[in-house]
XYZ file of C-alpha atoms in Angstrom:
133
model
C -15.830 -34.645 -31.144
C -14.970 -31.289 -29.467
C -15.366 -27.925 -30.426
C -12.668 -25.548 -30.979
C -12.514 -22.109 -29.427
C -14.104 -19.155 -31.017
C -12.180 -16.554 -31.276
C -11.928 -13.910 -28.772
C -12.041 -10.996 -31.893
C -15.924 -12.638 -33.486
C -19.289 -10.918 -32.877
C -19.927 -9.142 -29.752
C -16.007 -10.047 -29.426
C -15.508 -6.637 -31.385
C -16.969 -4.236 -29.372
C -15.345 -5.520 -26.116
C -12.264 -4.640 -28.225
C -12.943 -1.602 -28.975
C -13.594 -0.935 -25.418
C -10.384 -2.083 -24.230
C -8.968 -0.566 -26.429
C -10.308 3.534 -25.845
C -9.095 2.329 -21.971
C -5.904 0.997 -22.542
C -5.348 4.849 -24.991
C -6.731 6.675 -22.243
C -5.576 5.171 -18.985
C -2.008 5.476 -20.770
C -1.966 9.076 -21.846
C -3.482 9.875 -18.672
C -0.617 8.640 -16.788
C 1.510 9.940 -19.278
C 0.530 13.701 -18.834
C 0.539 13.296 -14.893
C 3.732 11.113 -14.766
C 5.367 13.997 -17.153
C 3.643 17.140 -15.154
C 2.646 16.544 -11.467
C 5.046 13.165 -10.421
C 5.816 14.723 -7.165
C 2.069 15.095 -6.126
C 0.623 11.790 -6.277
C 3.671 9.342 -7.511
C 1.670 6.211 -6.070
C -2.031 7.118 -8.074
C 0.133 7.882 -11.531
C 2.135 5.231 -11.506
C -1.318 2.669 -10.297
C -2.680 4.716 -13.568
C 0.376 3.407 -15.722
C -0.231 -0.153 -14.832
C -3.720 -0.108 -15.705
C -3.431 1.084 -19.110
C -0.354 -1.870 -19.852
C -3.347 -4.310 -18.635
C -5.206 -2.700 -20.417
C -3.469 -2.954 -23.916
C -2.522 -6.268 -22.734
C -6.190 -7.660 -22.735
C -6.512 -5.765 -26.059
C -3.486 -7.415 -27.771
C -4.996 -10.610 -25.890
C -8.587 -9.962 -26.753
C -7.590 -8.882 -30.593
C -5.410 -12.044 -31.272
C -5.935 -15.398 -32.666
C -4.428 -19.223 -30.945
C -3.691 -19.952 -27.465
C -1.306 -17.681 -26.356
C -3.377 -14.938 -26.832
C -6.119 -16.546 -25.079
C -4.062 -17.475 -22.609
C -2.579 -13.231 -22.359
C -6.289 -11.936 -22.369
C -7.400 -14.194 -19.429
C -4.115 -13.285 -17.348
C -4.538 -9.664 -18.007
C -8.088 -9.405 -17.087
C -7.742 -11.293 -13.863
C -5.004 -8.988 -13.163
C -7.076 -5.863 -14.147
C -10.214 -7.815 -11.778
C -7.619 -7.904 -8.950
C -6.356 -4.537 -9.325
C -9.831 -2.531 -9.222
C -10.396 -4.911 -6.610
C -7.748 -4.015 -4.523
C -6.920 -0.621 -5.519
C -10.994 0.513 -5.501
C -11.347 -0.904 -1.789
C -8.529 0.548 -0.602
C -9.670 4.366 -1.529
C -12.523 3.377 -0.350
C -11.162 3.153 3.205
C -8.303 4.519 3.081
C -7.631 7.573 0.469
C -4.865 9.214 2.605
C -2.721 7.461 0.307
C -3.850 8.342 -2.544
C -4.224 12.341 -2.936
C -5.383 11.586 -7.151
C -7.611 9.370 -8.275
C -6.289 6.163 -10.135
C -8.328 4.274 -13.773
C -9.304 2.670 -10.551
C -9.927 4.493 -7.549
C -13.171 3.747 -6.125
C -13.957 1.064 -8.108
C -13.416 3.338 -11.296
C -16.380 5.837 -10.184
C -14.305 8.547 -12.102
C -15.303 6.616 -15.355
C -18.549 5.582 -14.989
C -17.733 2.651 -12.989
C -16.151 0.472 -16.465
C -13.400 -0.662 -14.700
C -14.974 -2.797 -12.607
C -17.551 -3.833 -14.735
C -14.801 -4.030 -18.008
C -12.910 -7.786 -16.320
C -16.529 -9.183 -15.754
C -17.932 -8.936 -19.026
C -14.204 -10.135 -20.405
C -13.964 -12.724 -17.780
C -17.835 -13.981 -19.138
C -16.526 -13.942 -22.854
C -13.019 -16.005 -21.804
C -15.310 -18.398 -20.446
C -18.418 -18.374 -23.372
C -15.803 -18.675 -26.456
C -13.509 -21.623 -24.838
C -13.364 -24.718 -26.199
C -15.939 -27.094 -25.239
């Protein structure tokens, strides 16, 4: 008989959810302040930071939830996050002219100790580890 999927919010998943929650709060707050006070200086980076904040919020909700809908949301958010950090990271390494200020994902999350690069890899591993077998 197949084993049911384990809750992503169990065991080490709690730490993962906490880290995503912190990033959701910090990225959203940072983007909010930047958009409210300096939007004209660097609109693209500030909007990308806001997008990152929304993605972190969705990943947090998905990982903390239970059931197939929450798991699907977590997969979608974490995959989007990985694509985002790789895409924005690459653009900011090779063409920094379009990014007069950093985003959460600039240079693969350098300003956040590269956690934005490692976090989706851990998230994807955890989602796969807790899947139904």
